[in-house]
CSV table of C-alpha atoms in Angstrom, one decimal:
chain,number,residue,atom,x,y,z
B,19,UNK,CA,-0.3,-0.2,-0.3
B,20,UNK,CA,1.3,3.4,-0.7
B,21,UNK,CA,1.8,5.1,2.7
B,22,UNK,CA,1.7,9.3,2.7
B,23,UNK,CA,3.3,9.9,6.3
B,24,UNK,CA,2.8,13.4,7.7
B,25,UNK,CA,5.2,14.0,10.7
B,26,UNK,CA,2.8,15.4,13.5
B,27,UNK,CA,-0.6,14.6,13.8
B,28,UNK,CA,-1.1,17.6,16.2
B,29,UNK,CA,1.0,21.0,16.9
B,30,UNK,CA,0.2,24.1,18.6
B,31,UNK,CA,2.6,27.2,17.5
B,32,UNK,CA,2.6,30.8,18.3
B,33,UNK,CA,1.2,33.5,16.4
B,34,UNK,CA,4.0,34.6,14.3
B,35,UNK,CA,6.3,31.5,14.2
B,36,UNK,CA,7.4,29.9,10.9
B,37,UNK,CA,6.0,26.5,11.0
B,38,UNK,CA,7.1,23.6,9.0
B,39,UNK,CA,4.6,20.5,8.3
B,40,UNK,CA,6.1,17.4,6.6
B,41,UNK,CA,4.7,15.1,4.2
B,42,UNK,CA,6.7,12.1,2.7
B,43,UNK,CA,5.3,9.1,0.4
B,44,UNK,CA,6.9,6.0,-0.5
B,45,UNK,CA,5.7,5.2,-4.1
B,46,UNK,CA,7.4,7.5,-6.1
B,47,UNK,CA,4.2,9.5,-7.2
B,48,UNK,CA,5.3,12.3,-9.1
B,49,UNK,CA,2.2,14.7,-7.8
B,50,UNK,CA,1.9,15.8,-4.4
B,51,UNK,CA,-0.6,18.4,-2.7
B,52,UNK,CA,-1.3,20.3,0.5
B,53,UNK,CA,-5.1,21.0,1.3
B,54,UNK,CA,-6.4,22.5,4.6
B,55,UNK,CA,-9.8,20.8,6.0
B,56,UNK,CA,-12.2,23.1,7.6
B,57,UNK,CA,-15.6,22.2,8.6
B,58,UNK,CA,-18.2,23.6,6.2
B,59,UNK,CA,-15.9,24.4,3.8
B,60,UNK,CA,-14.9,21.0,2.4
B,61,UNK,CA,-11.0,20.4,1.5
B,62,UNK,CA,-9.0,23.1,-0.5
B,63,UNK,CA,-6.0,23.2,-2.4
B,64,UNK,CA,-3.0,25.2,-1.2
B,65,UNK,CA,-0.4,24.3,-3.2
B,66,UNK,CA,1.2,21.5,-5.2
B,67,UNK,CA,3.6,19.6,-6.7
B,68,UNK,CA,4.2,17.6,-10.0
B,69,UNK,CA,7.7,17.1,-9.7
B,70,UNK,CA,10.9,17.7,-8.2
B,71,UNK,CA,11.4,21.7,-7.5
B,72,UNK,CA,8.1,22.6,-9.4
B,73,UNK,CA,5.2,23.6,-7.3
B,74,UNK,CA,1.8,25.4,-8.1
B,75,UNK,CA,-0.2,27.7,-6.3
B,76,UNK,CA,-4.0,26.5,-5.7
B,77,UNK,CA,-7.1,28.0,-4.6
B,78,UNK,CA,-6.0,29.3,-1.2
B,79,UNK,CA,-1.8,29.6,-1.4
B,80,UNK,CA,-1.8,33.1,0.7
B,81,UNK,CA,0.4,32.8,4.0
B,82,UNK,CA,2.3,29.7,2.4
B,83,UNK,CA,4.7,28.4,0.9
B,84,UNK,CA,6.0,25.2,-0.3
B,85,UNK,CA,9.2,22.9,-0.8
B,86,UNK,CA,10.1,20.0,-3.3
B,87,UNK,CA,14.1,19.0,-2.9
B,88,UNK,CA,13.6,15.0,-3.4
B,89,UNK,CA,10.4,13.6,-5.2
B,90,UNK,CA,9.2,11.8,-1.8
B,91,UNK,CA,9.1,14.9,0.3
B,92,UNK,CA,6.7,17.7,0.3
B,93,UNK,CA,6.9,20.5,3.1
B,94,UNK,CA,4.2,23.1,3.5
B,95,UNK,CA,5.7,26.0,5.2
B,96,UNK,CA,3.5,28.8,6.8
B,97,UNK,CA,6.1,31.8,7.3
B,98,UNK,CA,3.9,33.8,10.4
B,99,UNK,CA,1.9,31.7,11.7
B,100,UNK,CA,-1.9,33.7,12.4
B,101,UNK,CA,-4.6,32.5,13.8
B,102,UNK,CA,-6.5,32.1,10.9
B,103,UNK,CA,-4.5,29.2,10.2
B,104,UNK,CA,-5.4,27.0,12.6
B,105,UNK,CA,-6.6,24.0,10.5
B,106,UNK,CA,-6.4,20.5,9.6
B,107,UNK,CA,-3.7,20.2,7.2
B,108,UNK,CA,-4.0,16.8,4.4
B,109,UNK,CA,-0.8,15.7,2.3
B,110,UNK,CA,-1.8,13.9,-0.5
B,111,UNK,CA,-0.1,12.2,-3.7
B,112,UNK,CA,-1.1,10.6,-7.0
B,113,UNK,CA,0.8,9.0,-9.8
B,114,UNK,CA,0.8,11.0,-12.8
B,115,UNK,CA,-1.7,8.4,-14.3
B,116,UNK,CA,-4.3,10.0,-12.1
B,117,UNK,CA,-5.8,6.7,-11.7
B,118,UNK,CA,-6.4,5.7,-8.4
B,119,UNK,CA,-7.3,8.8,-6.7
B,120,UNK,CA,-5.1,10.2,-4.1
B,121,UNK,CA,-3.8,8.4,-1.2
B,122,UNK,CA,-4.3,10.9,1.7
B,123,UNK,CA,-1.9,11.4,5.5
B,124,UNK,CA,-3.6,10.9,8.6
B,125,UNK,CA,-3.2,14.9,8.8
B,126,UNK,CA,-2.1,17.8,11.5
B,127,UNK,CA,-4.1,19.1,13.2
B,128,UNK,CA,-2.6,22.6,13.3
B,129,UNK,CA,-3.9,25.3,16.3
B,130,UNK,CA,-2.1,28.7,16.0
B,131,UNK,CA,-2.3,30.8,19.7
H,28,UNK,CA,-14.7,27.2,-12.9
H,29,UNK,CA,-14.7,24.2,-11.9
H,30,UNK,CA,-16.7,23.1,-8.8
H,31,UNK,CA,-18.4,20.2,-7.0
H,32,UNK,CA,-21.6,20.7,-5.2
H,33,UNK,CA,-22.8,18.3,-2.2
H,34,UNK,CA,-26.2,19.5,-1.4
H,35,UNK,CA,-26.6,17.7,1.9
H,36,UNK,CA,-24.6,18.9,4.6
H,37,UNK,CA,-25.9,17.3,7.3
H,38,UNK,CA,-28.1,13.9,7.4
H,39,UNK,CA,-29.2,12.0,10.5
H,40,UNK,CA,-30.6,9.0,9.5
H,41,UNK,CA,-31.9,5.3,12.0
H,42,UNK,CA,-29.9,2.6,11.5
H,43,UNK,CA,-31.3,0.9,8.4
H,44,UNK,CA,-32.7,3.7,6.6
H,45,UNK,CA,-31.4,3.9,3.2
H,46,UNK,CA,-28.8,6.8,2.5
H,47,UNK,CA,-28.5,8.8,-0.9
H,48,UNK,CA,-25.9,11.9,-0.8
H,49,UNK,CA,-26.3,14.4,-3.8
H,50,UNK,CA,-23.0,15.5,-5.9
H,51,UNK,CA,-23.2,17.5,-9.0
H,52,UNK,CA,-20.5,18.6,-11.0
H,53,UNK,CA,-19.5,21.7,-13.4
H,54,UNK,CA,-16.9,20.4,-15.8
H,55,UNK,CA,-18.3,19.3,-19.5
H,56,UNK,CA,-15.3,17.3,-20.4
H,57,UNK,CA,-14.1,13.7,-19.4
H,58,UNK,CA,-13.8,13.2,-15.8
H,59,UNK,CA,-13.0,10.5,-12.9
H,60,UNK,CA,-15.4,10.6,-10.0
H,61,UNK,CA,-15.0,9.6,-6.7
H,62,UNK,CA,-15.9,9.3,-2.9
H,63,UNK,CA,-14.1,9.7,0.1
H,64,UNK,CA,-14.8,9.3,3.5
H,65,UNK,CA,-13.5,10.0,6.8
H,66,UNK,CA,-14.2,8.3,10.2
H,67,UNK,CA,-14.5,10.1,13.5
H,68,UNK,CA,-10.5,10.9,14.1
H,69,UNK,CA,-9.6,8.8,10.7
H,70,UNK,CA,-7.8,10.0,7.9
H,71,UNK,CA,-9.8,10.1,4.4
H,72,UNK,CA,-10.3,6.9,2.7
H,73,UNK,CA,-11.3,6.0,-1.1
H,74,UNK,CA,-14.6,4.8,-0.8
H,75,UNK,CA,-15.0,4.2,-4.8
H,76,UNK,CA,-14.4,5.3,-7.6
H,77,UNK,CA,-15.7,5.4,-11.2
H,78,UNK,CA,-13.2,5.8,-14.7
H,79,UNK,CA,-15.0,4.4,-17.3
H,80,UNK,CA,-17.8,2.1,-18.4
H,81,UNK,CA,-21.2,0.5,-16.1
H,82,UNK,CA,-22.0,4.2,-14.3
H,83,UNK,CA,-23.5,2.1,-11.8
H,84,UNK,CA,-19.9,1.4,-9.3
H,85,UNK,CA,-20.1,-0.2,-6.3
H,86,UNK,CA,-17.7,0.8,-3.2
H,87,UNK,CA,-16.4,-0.8,0.4
H,88,UNK,CA,-19.1,-1.4,3.1
H,89,UNK,CA,-21.7,-1.5,1.2
H,90,UNK,CA,-22.1,1.7,-1.1
H,91,UNK,CA,-22.7,2.1,-4.7
H,92,UNK,CA,-22.9,5.1,-6.6
H,93,UNK,CA,-24.4,5.8,-10.3
H,94,UNK,CA,-22.5,8.1,-12.9
H,95,UNK,CA,-25.4,10.1,-14.6
H,96,UNK,CA,-23.6,12.1,-17.6
H,97,UNK,CA,-26.3,13.8,-18.7
H,98,UNK,CA,-26.9,15.2,-15.2
H,99,UNK,CA,-23.5,15.6,-14.2
H,100,UNK,CA,-24.4,13.8,-11.0
H,101,UNK,CA,-23.0,10.7,-8.9
H,102,UNK,CA,-24.6,10.3,-6.0
H,103,UNK,CA,-23.8,8.0,-3.3
H,104,UNK,CA,-26.1,5.2,-1.9
H,105,UNK,CA,-26.9,2.5,0.4
H,106,UNK,CA,-29.6,0.7,0.8
H,107,UNK,CA,-29.2,0.1,4.6
H,108,UNK,CA,-26.7,2.1,7.2
H,109,UNK,CA,-25.5,1.5,10.3
H,110,UNK,CA,-24.1,2.9,13.3
H,111,UNK,CA,-20.5,2.3,12.0
H,112,UNK,CA,-21.3,4.9,8.9
H,113,UNK,CA,-21.4,7.5,10.7
H,114,UNK,CA,-18.9,9.5,9.1
H,115,UNK,CA,-18.2,12.5,6.6
H,116,UNK,CA,-18.3,11.8,3.3
H,117,UNK,CA,-16.5,13.8,0.1
H,118,UNK,CA,-17.2,13.6,-3.4
H,119,UNK,CA,-14.6,14.7,-5.7
H,120,UNK,CA,-14.0,15.6,-9.3
H,121,UNK,CA,-10.6,14.7,-11.0
H,122,UNK,CA,-11.1,16.4,-14.4
H,123,UNK,CA,-9.4,15.3,-17.7
H,124,UNK,CA,-6.3,16.6,-18.3
H,125,UNK,CA,-2.6,17.0,-16.9
H,126,UNK,CA,-2.9,18.1,-13.2
H,127,UNK,CA,-4.4,15.8,-11.6
H,128,UNK,CA,-6.0,18.3,-9.1
H,129,UNK,CA,-9.2,16.6,-7.5
H,130,UNK,CA,-11.8,19.3,-6.5
H,131,UNK,CA,-13.8,18.8,-3.8
H,132,UNK,CA,-17.5,19.3,-2.6
H,133,UNK,CA,-17.6,20.5,1.0
H,134,UNK,CA,-18.9,17.1,2.7
H,135,UNK,CA,-21.9,15.7,3.9
H,136,UNK,CA,-21.8,15.0,7.8
H,137,UNK,CA,-23.6,11.8,8.4
H,138,UNK,CA,-24.9,10.8,11.8
H,139,UNK,CA,-26.9,7.1,11.9
H,140,UNK,CA,-28.4,7.1,15.3
H,141,UNK,CA,-28.8,3.5,16.5
């Protein structure tokens, strides 16, 4: 089975801190995604990457950046955390054929205080 | 813009009741369609998917969905729900093309009362 691993399940950070959320997948998938999940809003795409060092903005990129230096790892960076970034963050990966849909990580619940 | 609509935000059913969750999408081309489920405290899991062929697809745990192209719909059904089906359900569309970007609906929270 493809595994997508997010390094932290729960995080509490202070306003203004720089926050790194890490995601690693073990099936050589080209495409990786970061979503945030909020009640009533579903999943909203923050950034995605279709290859190493390649990235594209999703629907809500403001306040975030990403890094993909290796194929298996896709990092989400909150440059200066704010309380409105308190959310569940989900990482996903998919092979370029698209075929079987995404595989999701278990999520990181981030609270910014 | 491409979008996915789930009309029911919160559904409450008794055990053994039948379930139908609506999903409509706005995209005129070829699509792949998915339903994901998120049980309390767990990560998103694939429930079922449609790529081509028979528009009635069967998934895990007795769920099925029907793709009706003329209605741009992909409704999820289960004849008899159980308490363990309590979860949030997300419809998602993968438009044809190279980006592999899934577009999600806002989710439907299903509560099944014993």
